[in-house]
Amino acid sequence: HLEDKSLLVKNTSSWCHCQTSSVSEPCLSLFSNTVKYFNHFIPTISLNTNIWNIFTGDIGDHVVLINTRHIAFSGNKWEQKVYSSHSGYPGGFKQLTAAQMHQKDPKAIVKLAVYGMLPRNLHRRTMMQRLHIFPDDELPDEILANLTEELPQPREIPKKFSEYTQEEIDAFPRLWTPPEDYKMK
Amino acid sequence: MAARSMLGSLWTTFAGLKLATPCTNLQLQQRIITARLPAVTFQSRGIRQVGFSPKLILIICQIEGQILDVPAGPQPPNPSAKCPIYRWNLQNKYSYTDVLLLSQFIRSDGGMLPRRITGLCPEEHRKIAICVQMAHRAGLLPDHKPKLPEDHVPKRPKPQLNRYLTRWSIDSVKPIYKTGLKWCKRRMAVGHPALKNNVRYGVKPLYMKH
């Protein structure tokens, strides 16, 4: 499973601050999705990008997503969800399952998801330019230096059985007792 | 039960020892091996203590079992019910993430225990089985895997993908190449309809067809 290293850092610079200063620094928000819960986190991302990046010019916050390689899909979507594309040439219809897509490019799934949730206008492309996705923890220095805020995870990551301490396991009551002559567990 | 499996393993280890070795060098000691069982059981059934006393020349193991008293654990709030989940009033309150609960109904290799042993009612047994399956697929029970022989090499490297609330088995699902139009969309299943009566603390309805 995944350690919860997800940090969603959001730009705190409000648009009014940006307007007063002549040059607005691109402040960055960081979102790390060790476990990515699609339905919940993508809307939050798109909401943030929507609010903050809508303004024209160089104003607008950036959002950084890390650990996209460790995204989680609910249900059987890794096998069922299919990403289709057509190159425009005859015979150029390609269909890839989410698992194949992820193996080919770990950033693609997140990118397509965010792209699909942004409003279908001309701002969408500029907003996508302000989204920075990284498959692992490593970030380039310019981005690391400018990170301001961390956005919260939309869903809690459940604990594995091995992550519980022995006291917690003992504190949980036994619901049933096995009969005397039952052989083994 | 754990004691018995331990006894079985002890017996085999000593059966395998060569009896030709001179036993004068060996120090015959009384070894008492206590089985590790959880301290909290709400009936005082007692832990069996395993005593092990080797005899003179040949190493013959004599295993004695003594039943000890164990302090009773917390009592269930509804002791008159038949099913353990109804006894503890957990009917619609558990999920695939409650590994502490689910681990009490599974074997060490991850399989479910029979219903006649655990005493669960049929619906709850099914629900727990479904939650256990989902927990296994989510990777929440890493130690409850079946034992493979040591020289086992997997044929294809498995991709490490994180998932949760998987209803169907991974190999049995086929990609949805044609999803259909809005009125006849082929949806992807998330969660399980058996758990549709679970308590929901938020406003949003349960959404199983994605």
mmCIF file of C-alpha atoms in Angstrom:
data_model
loop_
_atom_site.group_PDB
_atom_site.id
_atom_site.type_symbol
_atom_site.label_atom_id
_atom_site.label_comp_id
_atom_site.label_asym_id
_atom_site.label_seq_id
_atom_site.Cartn_x
_atom_site.Cartn_y
_atom_site.Cartn_z
ATOM 1 C CA HIS A 1 0.000 0.000 0.000
ATOM 2 C CA LEU A 2 1.119 3.532 0.291
ATOM 3 C CA GLU A 3 2.442 5.780 2.905
ATOM 4 C CA ASP A 4 0.525 8.916 3.271
ATOM 5 C CA LYS A 5 3.017 11.296 1.875
ATOM 6 C CA SER A 6 0.409 13.200 0.066
ATOM 7 C CA LEU A 7 0.753 16.884 0.473
ATOM 8 C CA LEU A 8 -1.549 19.044 -1.409
ATOM 9 C CA VAL A 9 -0.084 22.432 -1.177
ATOM 10 C CA LYS A 10 -2.240 25.153 -2.427
ATOM 11 C CA ASN A 11 -1.479 28.623 -3.319
ATOM 12 C CA THR A 12 -2.488 30.946 -0.616
ATOM 13 C CA SER A 13 -1.900 34.023 -2.612
ATOM 14 C CA SER A 14 -5.320 35.424 -3.209
ATOM 15 C CA TRP A 15 -6.043 37.159 -6.387
ATOM 16 C CA CYS A 16 -6.245 40.552 -4.726
ATOM 17 C CA HIS A 17 -2.698 40.230 -3.462
ATOM 18 C CA CYS A 18 -1.591 39.332 -6.919
ATOM 19 C CA GLN A 19 -3.237 42.301 -8.347
ATOM 20 C CA THR A 20 -1.580 44.727 -5.982
ATOM 21 C CA SER A 21 1.891 43.431 -6.624
ATOM 22 C CA SER A 22 3.167 44.190 -10.035
ATOM 23 C CA VAL A 23 4.685 40.840 -10.670
ATOM 24 C CA SER A 24 2.884 37.929 -9.231
ATOM 25 C CA GLU A 25 5.034 35.048 -8.298
ATOM 26 C CA PRO A 26 3.756 31.743 -9.336
ATOM 27 C CA CYS A 27 2.946 30.301 -5.928
ATOM 28 C CA LEU A 28 2.507 26.633 -6.020
ATOM 29 C CA SER A 29 0.158 24.215 -4.418
ATOM 30 C CA LEU A 30 1.323 20.721 -3.911
ATOM 31 C CA PHE A 31 -0.836 17.706 -3.958
ATOM 32 C CA SER A 32 0.707 14.359 -3.454
ATOM 33 C CA ASN A 33 -1.449 11.442 -4.185
ATOM 34 C CA THR A 34 0.039 8.363 -2.747
ATOM 35 C CA VAL A 35 -3.425 7.044 -2.808
ATOM 36 C CA LYS A 36 -5.519 8.928 -5.190
ATOM 37 C CA TYR A 37 -9.213 8.783 -4.816
ATOM 38 C CA PHE A 38 -10.486 9.944 -8.065
ATOM 39 C CA ASN A 39 -13.968 11.144 -7.475
ATOM 40 C CA HIS A 40 -13.047 13.161 -4.471
ATOM 41 C CA PHE A 41 -9.693 14.612 -5.149
ATOM 42 C CA ILE A 42 -10.055 15.589 -8.712
ATOM 43 C CA PRO A 43 -12.989 17.856 -8.053
ATOM 44 C CA THR A 44 -11.042 19.570 -5.309
ATOM 45 C CA ILE A 45 -8.138 20.060 -7.643
ATOM 46 C CA SER A 46 -10.275 21.362 -10.408
ATOM 47 C CA LEU A 47 -12.067 23.618 -7.970
ATOM 48 C CA ASN A 48 -8.823 25.126 -6.836
ATOM 49 C CA THR A 49 -7.482 25.585 -10.293
ATOM 50 C CA ASN A 50 -10.762 27.023 -11.315
ATOM 51 C CA ILE A 51 -10.872 29.617 -8.602
ATOM 52 C CA TRP A 52 -7.299 30.658 -8.685
ATOM 53 C CA ASN A 53 -6.202 30.317 -12.239
ATOM 54 C CA ILE A 54 -9.109 31.874 -13.938
ATOM 55 C CA PHE A 55 -7.597 35.289 -13.978
ATOM 56 C CA THR A 56 -5.851 36.346 -17.098
ATOM 57 C CA GLY A 57 -2.317 37.230 -17.604
ATOM 58 C CA ASP A 58 0.370 35.864 -15.384
ATOM 59 C CA ILE A 59 -1.792 35.859 -12.301
ATOM 60 C CA GLY A 60 -2.869 32.525 -10.984
ATOM 61 C CA ASP A 61 -1.829 29.812 -8.634
ATOM 62 C CA HIS A 62 -0.167 26.675 -9.648
ATOM 63 C CA VAL A 63 -0.969 23.254 -8.381
ATOM 64 C CA VAL A 64 1.573 20.495 -8.033
ATOM 65 C CA LEU A 65 0.660 16.849 -7.784
ATOM 66 C CA ILE A 66 3.189 14.314 -6.632
ATOM 67 C CA ASN A 67 3.202 10.528 -6.256
ATOM 68 C CA THR A 68 0.807 9.983 -9.097
ATOM 69 C CA ARG A 69 2.360 6.593 -9.650
ATOM 70 C CA HIS A 70 0.603 5.411 -6.492
ATOM 71 C CA ILE A 71 -2.880 6.410 -7.412
ATOM 72 C CA ALA A 72 -5.768 4.153 -6.394
ATOM 73 C CA PHE A 73 -8.888 3.467 -8.377
ATOM 74 C CA SER A 74 -12.113 2.293 -6.785
ATOM 75 C CA GLY A 75 -13.822 -0.813 -8.054
ATOM 76 C CA ASN A 76 -12.364 -2.691 -10.981
ATOM 77 C CA LYS A 77 -11.577 0.443 -12.950
ATOM 78 C CA TRP A 78 -7.984 -0.504 -13.553
ATOM 79 C CA GLU A 79 -9.276 -3.282 -15.802
ATOM 80 C CA GLN A 80 -12.571 -1.837 -16.942
ATOM 81 C CA LYS A 81 -11.875 1.811 -17.666
ATOM 82 C CA VAL A 82 -10.714 2.344 -21.220
ATOM 83 C CA TYR A 83 -8.992 5.452 -22.558
ATOM 84 C CA SER A 84 -9.593 5.864 -26.281
ATOM 85 C CA SER A 85 -7.882 8.100 -28.748
ATOM 86 C CA HIS A 86 -7.772 8.453 -32.503
ATOM 87 C CA SER A 87 -4.784 9.772 -34.317
ATOM 88 C CA GLY A 88 -6.897 11.036 -37.202
ATOM 89 C CA TYR A 89 -5.489 8.570 -39.707
ATOM 90 C CA PRO A 90 -7.441 5.550 -40.804
ATOM 91 C CA GLY A 91 -6.861 2.619 -38.535
ATOM 92 C CA GLY A 92 -5.576 4.942 -35.873
ATOM 93 C CA PHE A 93 -8.083 4.152 -33.163
ATOM 94 C CA LYS A 94 -6.313 3.171 -29.973
ATOM 95 C CA GLN A 95 -7.953 1.890 -26.825
ATOM 96 C CA LEU A 96 -5.924 1.390 -23.682
ATOM 97 C CA THR A 97 -7.140 0.141 -20.323
ATOM 98 C CA ALA A 98 -6.311 2.264 -17.324
ATOM 99 C CA ALA A 99 -3.690 -0.264 -16.208
ATOM 100 C CA GLN A 100 -1.910 -0.187 -19.549
ATOM 101 C CA MET A 101 -2.091 3.601 -19.656
ATOM 102 C CA HIS A 102 -0.641 3.896 -16.186
ATOM 103 C CA GLN A 103 2.205 1.593 -17.033
ATOM 104 C CA LYS A 104 2.995 3.563 -20.168
ATOM 105 C CA ASP A 105 2.782 6.945 -18.460
ATOM 106 C CA PRO A 106 1.968 7.347 -14.758
ATOM 107 C CA LYS A 107 0.997 11.002 -15.190
ATOM 108 C CA ALA A 108 -1.510 10.515 -17.969
ATOM 109 C CA ILE A 109 -4.466 9.312 -15.916
ATOM 110 C CA VAL A 110 -4.353 12.266 -13.540
ATOM 111 C CA LYS A 111 -3.848 14.682 -16.398
ATOM 112 C CA LEU A 112 -6.809 13.399 -18.362
ATOM 113 C CA ALA A 113 -9.006 13.367 -15.286
ATOM 114 C CA VAL A 114 -8.265 16.982 -14.406
ATOM 115 C CA TYR A 115 -8.636 18.018 -18.019
ATOM 116 C CA GLY A 116 -12.067 16.468 -18.146
ATOM 117 C CA MET A 117 -13.219 18.276 -15.023
ATOM 118 C CA LEU A 118 -12.176 21.766 -16.026
ATOM 119 C CA PRO A 119 -14.685 23.964 -17.841
ATOM 120 C CA ARG A 120 -14.652 23.491 -21.602
ATOM 121 C CA ASN A 121 -13.467 26.940 -22.521
ATOM 122 C CA LEU A 122 -10.253 28.504 -23.674
ATOM 123 C CA HIS A 123 -9.039 28.934 -20.114
ATOM 124 C CA ARG A 124 -8.778 25.179 -19.780
ATOM 125 C CA ARG A 125 -5.455 24.984 -21.593
ATOM 126 C CA THR A 126 -3.873 27.784 -19.562
ATOM 127 C CA MET A 127 -5.103 26.183 -16.374
ATOM 128 C CA MET A 128 -3.597 22.886 -17.432
ATOM 129 C CA GLN A 129 -0.315 24.650 -18.015
ATOM 130 C CA ARG A 130 -0.418 25.697 -14.378
ATOM 131 C CA LEU A 131 -0.874 22.143 -13.189
ATOM 132 C CA HIS A 132 2.382 20.288 -12.605
ATOM 133 C CA ILE A 133 2.268 16.547 -12.208
ATOM 134 C CA PHE A 134 5.106 14.361 -10.967
ATOM 135 C CA PRO A 135 4.905 10.590 -10.753
ATOM 136 C CA ASP A 136 7.209 10.307 -7.733
ATOM 137 C CA ASP A 137 8.382 12.364 -4.808
ATOM 138 C CA GLU A 138 11.164 14.205 -6.585
ATOM 139 C CA LEU A 139 10.473 17.775 -7.502
ATOM 140 C CA PRO A 140 12.668 20.231 -9.329
ATOM 141 C CA ASP A 141 14.203 22.900 -7.154
ATOM 142 C CA GLU A 142 12.290 25.855 -8.547
ATOM 143 C CA ILE A 143 9.024 24.226 -7.646
ATOM 144 C CA LEU A 144 10.170 23.020 -4.252
ATOM 145 C CA ALA A 145 11.302 26.490 -3.339
ATOM 146 C CA ASN A 146 7.999 28.103 -4.191
ATOM 147 C CA LEU A 147 5.603 25.753 -2.452
ATOM 148 C CA THR A 148 3.304 27.517 -0.071
ATOM 149 C CA GLU A 149 0.398 25.441 1.046
ATOM 150 C CA GLU A 150 -0.524 21.832 1.293
ATOM 151 C CA LEU A 151 -4.023 20.794 0.365
ATOM 152 C CA PRO A 152 -5.708 18.113 2.474
ATOM 153 C CA GLN A 153 -6.367 14.614 1.236
ATOM 154 C CA PRO A 154 -9.967 14.039 0.281
ATOM 155 C CA ARG A 155 -10.111 10.473 1.615
ATOM 156 C CA GLU A 156 -8.380 8.743 4.475
ATOM 157 C CA ILE A 157 -6.030 5.946 3.650
ATOM 158 C CA PRO A 158 -7.091 2.788 5.520
ATOM 159 C CA LYS A 159 -4.582 1.110 7.808
ATOM 160 C CA LYS A 160 -3.245 -2.292 6.951
ATOM 161 C CA PHE A 161 -3.441 -5.050 9.516
ATOM 162 C CA SER A 162 0.334 -5.013 9.947
ATOM 163 C CA GLU A 163 0.231 -1.292 10.786
ATOM 164 C CA TYR A 164 -1.883 -1.768 13.906
ATOM 165 C CA THR A 165 0.070 -2.048 17.163
ATOM 166 C CA GLN A 166 -0.317 -5.179 19.255
ATOM 167 C CA GLU A 167 -2.113 -3.154 21.966
ATOM 168 C CA GLU A 168 -4.724 -1.971 19.512
ATOM 169 C CA ILE A 169 -5.247 -5.530 18.281
ATOM 170 C CA ASP A 170 -5.603 -6.757 21.864
ATOM 171 C CA ALA A 171 -7.904 -3.931 22.834
ATOM 172 C CA PHE A 172 -10.391 -4.957 20.149
ATOM 173 C CA PRO A 173 -12.726 -7.504 21.790
ATOM 174 C CA ARG A 174 -12.998 -11.037 20.464
ATOM 175 C CA LEU A 175 -16.440 -11.375 18.985
ATOM 176 C CA TRP A 176 -16.727 -15.150 19.198
ATOM 177 C CA THR A 177 -14.937 -18.048 20.876
ATOM 178 C CA PRO A 178 -14.052 -21.134 18.888
ATOM 179 C CA PRO A 179 -15.495 -24.424 20.137
ATOM 180 C CA GLU A 180 -13.217 -26.628 22.226
ATOM 181 C CA ASP A 181 -12.518 -29.243 19.608
ATOM 182 C CA TYR A 182 -11.918 -27.037 16.600
ATOM 183 C CA LYS A 183 -8.577 -27.891 15.131
ATOM 184 C CA MET A 184 -6.769 -24.779 13.935
ATOM 185 C CA LYS A 185 -7.247 -21.298 12.702
ATOM 186 C CA MET B 1 -6.023 -24.474 18.449
ATOM 187 C CA ALA B 2 -2.830 -22.582 18.066
ATOM 188 C CA ALA B 3 -1.418 -24.821 20.777
ATOM 189 C CA ARG B 4 -2.335 -27.898 18.843
ATOM 190 C CA SER B 5 -0.683 -26.688 15.681
ATOM 191 C CA MET B 6 2.410 -25.858 17.691
ATOM 192 C CA LEU B 7 2.351 -29.312 19.242
ATOM 193 C CA GLY B 8 2.133 -30.805 15.790
ATOM 194 C CA SER B 9 5.178 -28.880 14.649
ATOM 195 C CA LEU B 10 7.154 -29.836 17.751
ATOM 196 C CA TRP B 11 6.328 -33.470 17.266
ATOM 197 C CA THR B 12 7.611 -33.446 13.695
ATOM 198 C CA THR B 13 10.832 -31.664 14.619
ATOM 199 C CA PHE B 14 11.639 -34.240 17.216
ATOM 200 C CA ALA B 15 10.614 -37.117 15.063
ATOM 201 C CA GLY B 16 13.165 -35.961 12.529
ATOM 202 C CA LEU B 17 16.086 -35.964 14.971
ATOM 203 C CA LYS B 18 18.593 -38.734 14.624
ATOM 204 C CA LEU B 19 18.373 -41.087 17.518
ATOM 205 C CA ALA B 20 21.876 -42.414 16.916
ATOM 206 C CA THR B 21 23.553 -39.413 18.497
ATOM 207 C CA PRO B 22 24.844 -40.112 21.990
ATOM 208 C CA CYS B 23 22.544 -38.575 24.465
ATOM 209 C CA THR B 24 24.915 -38.231 27.328
ATOM 210 C CA ASN B 25 25.966 -34.823 26.130
ATOM 211 C CA LEU B 26 22.436 -33.564 26.069
ATOM 212 C CA GLN B 27 21.024 -31.884 29.060
ATOM 213 C CA LEU B 28 17.568 -33.048 29.632
ATOM 214 C CA GLN B 29 15.550 -30.089 30.702
ATOM 215 C CA GLN B 30 11.969 -29.490 31.329
ATOM 216 C CA ARG B 31 10.798 -27.086 28.730
ATOM 217 C CA ILE B 32 7.488 -25.408 29.076
ATOM 218 C CA ILE B 33 6.147 -23.786 25.985
ATOM 219 C CA THR B 34 3.137 -21.553 26.411
ATOM 220 C CA ALA B 35 0.953 -20.879 23.445
ATOM 221 C CA ARG B 36 0.538 -17.233 22.539
ATOM 222 C CA LEU B 37 -3.158 -16.462 22.514
ATOM 223 C CA PRO B 38 -4.844 -13.094 22.865
ATOM 224 C CA ALA B 39 -5.222 -12.006 26.447
ATOM 225 C CA VAL B 40 -8.809 -10.829 26.015
ATOM 226 C CA THR B 41 -11.460 -13.535 25.596
ATOM 227 C CA PHE B 42 -14.858 -12.953 26.968
ATOM 228 C CA GLN B 43 -15.320 -16.500 28.122
ATOM 229 C CA SER B 44 -12.799 -17.902 30.515
ATOM 230 C CA ARG B 45 -11.942 -20.871 28.403
ATOM 231 C CA GLY B 46 -8.340 -20.891 29.367
ATOM 232 C CA ILE B 47 -5.089 -21.211 27.548
ATOM 233 C CA ARG B 48 -3.631 -24.643 27.326
ATOM 234 C CA GLN B 49 -0.155 -24.804 28.662
ATOM 235 C CA VAL B 50 2.118 -27.151 26.877
ATOM 236 C CA GLY B 51 4.644 -29.008 28.938
ATOM 237 C CA PHE B 52 7.453 -30.858 27.314
ATOM 238 C CA SER B 53 9.579 -33.309 29.155
ATOM 239 C CA PRO B 54 12.146 -35.399 27.270
ATOM 240 C CA LYS B 55 12.837 -38.829 28.725
ATOM 241 C CA LEU B 56 16.112 -40.609 29.348
ATOM 242 C CA ILE B 57 18.141 -42.023 26.483
ATOM 243 C CA LEU B 58 16.003 -41.659 23.434
ATOM 244 C CA ILE B 59 14.455 -38.267 22.953
ATOM 245 C CA ILE B 60 10.825 -39.049 23.445
ATOM 246 C CA CYS B 61 8.651 -36.056 23.849
ATOM 247 C CA GLN B 62 5.797 -36.169 26.247
ATOM 248 C CA ILE B 63 3.547 -33.212 25.855
ATOM 249 C CA GLU B 64 1.198 -32.294 28.642
ATOM 250 C CA GLY B 65 -1.613 -29.856 28.247
ATOM 251 C CA GLN B 66 -2.987 -27.912 31.172
ATOM 252 C CA ILE B 67 -5.911 -25.574 30.950
ATOM 253 C CA LEU B 68 -5.221 -22.260 32.630
ATOM 254 C CA ASP B 69 -7.722 -19.626 33.600
ATOM 255 C CA VAL B 70 -7.828 -16.458 31.537
ATOM 256 C CA PRO B 71 -9.601 -13.313 32.766
ATOM 257 C CA ALA B 72 -12.867 -12.681 30.968
ATOM 258 C CA GLY B 73 -12.898 -9.817 28.492
ATOM 259 C CA PRO B 74 -15.590 -7.175 27.912
ATOM 260 C CA GLN B 75 -19.137 -8.499 27.669
ATOM 261 C CA PRO B 76 -21.173 -7.952 24.523
ATOM 262 C CA PRO B 77 -23.962 -5.348 24.826
ATOM 263 C CA ASN B 78 -26.608 -7.749 23.484
ATOM 264 C CA PRO B 79 -25.695 -11.217 24.748
ATOM 265 C CA SER B 80 -29.004 -12.842 23.847
ATOM 266 C CA ALA B 81 -28.484 -12.638 20.058
ATOM 267 C CA LYS B 82 -27.241 -15.652 18.121
ATOM 268 C CA CYS B 83 -24.882 -13.998 15.654
ATOM 269 C CA PRO B 84 -21.708 -12.372 17.082
ATOM 270 C CA ILE B 85 -22.243 -9.233 15.049
ATOM 271 C CA TYR B 86 -25.739 -8.776 16.451
ATOM 272 C CA ARG B 87 -24.400 -9.457 19.920
ATOM 273 C CA TRP B 88 -22.056 -6.530 19.603
ATOM 274 C CA ASN B 89 -24.510 -4.320 17.669
ATOM 275 C CA LEU B 90 -22.236 -3.931 14.680
ATOM 276 C CA GLN B 91 -24.915 -4.841 12.112
ATOM 277 C CA ASN B 92 -24.543 -2.125 9.501
ATOM 278 C CA LYS B 93 -21.472 -0.424 10.852
ATOM 279 C CA TYR B 94 -18.481 -2.254 9.471
ATOM 280 C CA SER B 95 -16.687 -1.911 6.185
ATOM 281 C CA TYR B 96 -13.742 -3.335 4.269
ATOM 282 C CA THR B 97 -11.389 -1.030 6.214
ATOM 283 C CA ASP B 98 -12.233 -2.554 9.626
ATOM 284 C CA VAL B 99 -9.441 -5.049 9.444
ATOM 285 C CA LEU B 100 -9.405 -5.729 13.197
ATOM 286 C CA LEU B 101 -12.951 -7.051 12.940
ATOM 287 C CA LEU B 102 -12.483 -8.950 9.698
ATOM 288 C CA SER B 103 -9.279 -10.642 10.813
ATOM 289 C CA GLN B 104 -11.185 -12.479 13.545
ATOM 290 C CA PHE B 105 -13.158 -14.437 10.968
ATOM 291 C CA ILE B 106 -10.353 -15.471 8.635
ATOM 292 C CA ARG B 107 -7.775 -18.240 8.633
ATOM 293 C CA SER B 108 -4.079 -17.467 8.597
ATOM 294 C CA ASP B 109 -3.934 -17.984 4.845
ATOM 295 C CA GLY B 110 -6.759 -15.535 4.249
ATOM 296 C CA GLY B 111 -9.712 -17.855 3.738
ATOM 297 C CA MET B 112 -12.971 -17.468 5.656
ATOM 298 C CA LEU B 113 -13.797 -19.681 8.611
ATOM 299 C CA PRO B 114 -16.906 -21.854 8.286
ATOM 300 C CA ARG B 115 -20.187 -20.415 9.473
ATOM 301 C CA ARG B 116 -20.945 -23.350 11.753
ATOM 302 C CA ILE B 117 -17.773 -22.565 13.696
ATOM 303 C CA THR B 118 -17.986 -18.791 13.925
ATOM 304 C CA GLY B 119 -21.737 -18.785 14.580
ATOM 305 C CA LEU B 120 -22.524 -15.971 12.141
ATOM 306 C CA CYS B 121 -25.953 -15.671 10.608
ATOM 307 C CA PRO B 122 -25.993 -16.288 6.825
ATOM 308 C CA GLU B 123 -26.380 -12.659 5.719
ATOM 309 C CA GLU B 124 -23.617 -11.395 7.978
ATOM 310 C CA HIS B 125 -21.348 -14.257 6.946
ATOM 311 C CA ARG B 126 -21.815 -13.245 3.336
ATOM 312 C CA LYS B 127 -21.211 -9.579 4.110
ATOM 313 C CA ILE B 128 -18.056 -10.348 6.048
ATOM 314 C CA ALA B 129 -16.836 -12.577 3.230
ATOM 315 C CA ILE B 130 -17.379 -9.745 0.773
ATOM 316 C CA CYS B 131 -15.559 -7.255 3.013
ATOM 317 C CA VAL B 132 -12.684 -9.707 3.461
ATOM 318 C CA GLN B 133 -12.401 -10.096 -0.306
ATOM 319 C CA MET B 134 -12.331 -6.334 -0.758
ATOM 320 C CA ALA B 135 -9.751 -5.956 2.007
ATOM 321 C CA HIS B 136 -7.515 -8.582 0.364
ATOM 322 C CA ARG B 137 -7.750 -6.820 -2.978
ATOM 323 C CA ALA B 138 -6.981 -3.492 -1.321
ATOM 324 C CA GLY B 139 -3.872 -5.018 0.228
ATOM 325 C CA LEU B 140 -5.001 -4.465 3.811
ATOM 326 C CA LEU B 141 -4.225 -8.038 4.898
ATOM 327 C CA PRO B 142 -0.649 -8.531 3.755
ATOM 328 C CA ASP B 143 0.164 -11.296 6.252
ATOM 329 C CA HIS B 144 -2.825 -13.492 5.495
ATOM 330 C CA LYS B 145 -1.540 -14.870 2.224
ATOM 331 C CA PRO B 146 -1.402 -18.586 1.381
ATOM 332 C CA LYS B 147 1.988 -20.206 1.759
ATOM 333 C CA LEU B 148 3.744 -20.788 -1.506
ATOM 334 C CA PRO B 149 6.610 -23.254 -1.887
ATOM 335 C CA GLU B 150 9.943 -21.509 -1.571
ATOM 336 C CA ASP B 151 11.053 -21.976 -5.131
ATOM 337 C CA HIS B 152 7.869 -20.502 -6.541
ATOM 338 C CA VAL B 153 8.541 -17.957 -9.299
ATOM 339 C CA PRO B 154 5.540 -16.034 -10.663
ATOM 340 C CA LYS B 155 5.080 -16.463 -14.413
ATOM 341 C CA ARG B 156 4.364 -12.810 -15.230
ATOM 342 C CA PRO B 157 5.417 -9.887 -13.048
ATOM 343 C CA LYS B 158 2.236 -8.556 -11.486
ATOM 344 C CA PRO B 159 1.657 -4.812 -11.785
ATOM 345 C CA GLN B 160 1.401 -3.172 -8.361
ATOM 346 C CA LEU B 161 -1.790 -1.181 -8.650
ATOM 347 C CA ASN B 162 -3.641 0.269 -5.687
ATOM 348 C CA ARG B 163 -7.325 -0.354 -5.534
ATOM 349 C CA TYR B 164 -10.209 -0.273 -3.079
ATOM 350 C CA LEU B 165 -13.861 -1.372 -3.057
ATOM 351 C CA THR B 166 -13.205 -3.905 -5.825
ATOM 352 C CA ARG B 167 -16.267 -6.068 -6.315
ATOM 353 C CA TRP B 168 -15.002 -8.467 -8.951
ATOM 354 C CA SER B 169 -11.842 -10.522 -9.080
ATOM 355 C CA ILE B 170 -9.031 -8.860 -11.000
ATOM 356 C CA ASP B 171 -8.535 -11.509 -13.669
ATOM 357 C CA SER B 172 -12.223 -11.999 -14.328
ATOM 358 C CA VAL B 173 -13.000 -8.438 -15.410
ATOM 359 C CA LYS B 174 -12.856 -7.363 -19.024
ATOM 360 C CA PRO B 175 -12.332 -3.814 -20.292
ATOM 361 C CA ILE B 176 -15.403 -1.863 -21.306
ATOM 362 C CA TYR B 177 -14.458 -0.930 -24.852
ATOM 363 C CA LYS B 178 -17.880 0.395 -25.750
ATOM 364 C CA THR B 179 -19.482 2.246 -22.888
ATOM 365 C CA GLY B 180 -22.696 3.076 -24.732
ATOM 366 C CA LEU B 181 -24.781 6.205 -24.887
ATOM 367 C CA LYS B 182 -26.149 7.973 -21.834
ATOM 368 C CA TRP B 183 -29.412 6.070 -21.726
ATOM 369 C CA CYS B 184 -27.702 2.662 -22.005
ATOM 370 C CA LYS B 185 -24.364 3.273 -20.370
ATOM 371 C CA ARG B 186 -22.328 0.295 -19.169
ATOM 372 C CA ARG B 187 -21.301 1.301 -15.687
ATOM 373 C CA MET B 188 -18.355 0.181 -13.605
ATOM 374 C CA ALA B 189 -19.211 -1.455 -10.310
ATOM 375 C CA VAL B 190 -17.813 -0.072 -7.066
ATOM 376 C CA GLY B 191 -18.443 -1.593 -3.656
ATOM 377 C CA HIS B 192 -21.094 -4.269 -3.235
ATOM 378 C CA PRO B 193 -24.891 -4.126 -3.008
ATOM 379 C CA ALA B 194 -24.846 -6.385 0.069
ATOM 380 C CA LEU B 195 -23.417 -3.444 2.010
ATOM 381 C CA LYS B 196 -26.036 -0.979 0.838
ATOM 382 C CA ASN B 197 -27.659 -0.771 4.263
ATOM 383 C CA ASN B 198 -24.499 0.414 5.945
ATOM 384 C CA VAL B 199 -24.663 3.500 8.119
ATOM 385 C CA ARG B 200 -23.726 6.641 6.194
ATOM 386 C CA TYR B 201 -22.686 9.629 8.211
ATOM 387 C CA GLY B 202 -22.569 12.063 5.334
ATOM 388 C CA VAL B 203 -25.261 13.510 3.143
ATOM 389 C CA LYS B 204 -24.145 11.907 -0.108
ATOM 390 C CA PRO B 205 -25.981 8.743 -1.197
ATOM 391 C CA LEU B 206 -24.200 5.468 -1.778
ATOM 392 C CA TYR B 207 -23.046 5.395 -5.358
ATOM 393 C CA MET B 208 -22.207 1.977 -6.713
ATOM 394 C CA LYS B 209 -22.419 2.422 -10.477
ATOM 395 C CA HIS B 210 -19.590 4.644 -11.587
#
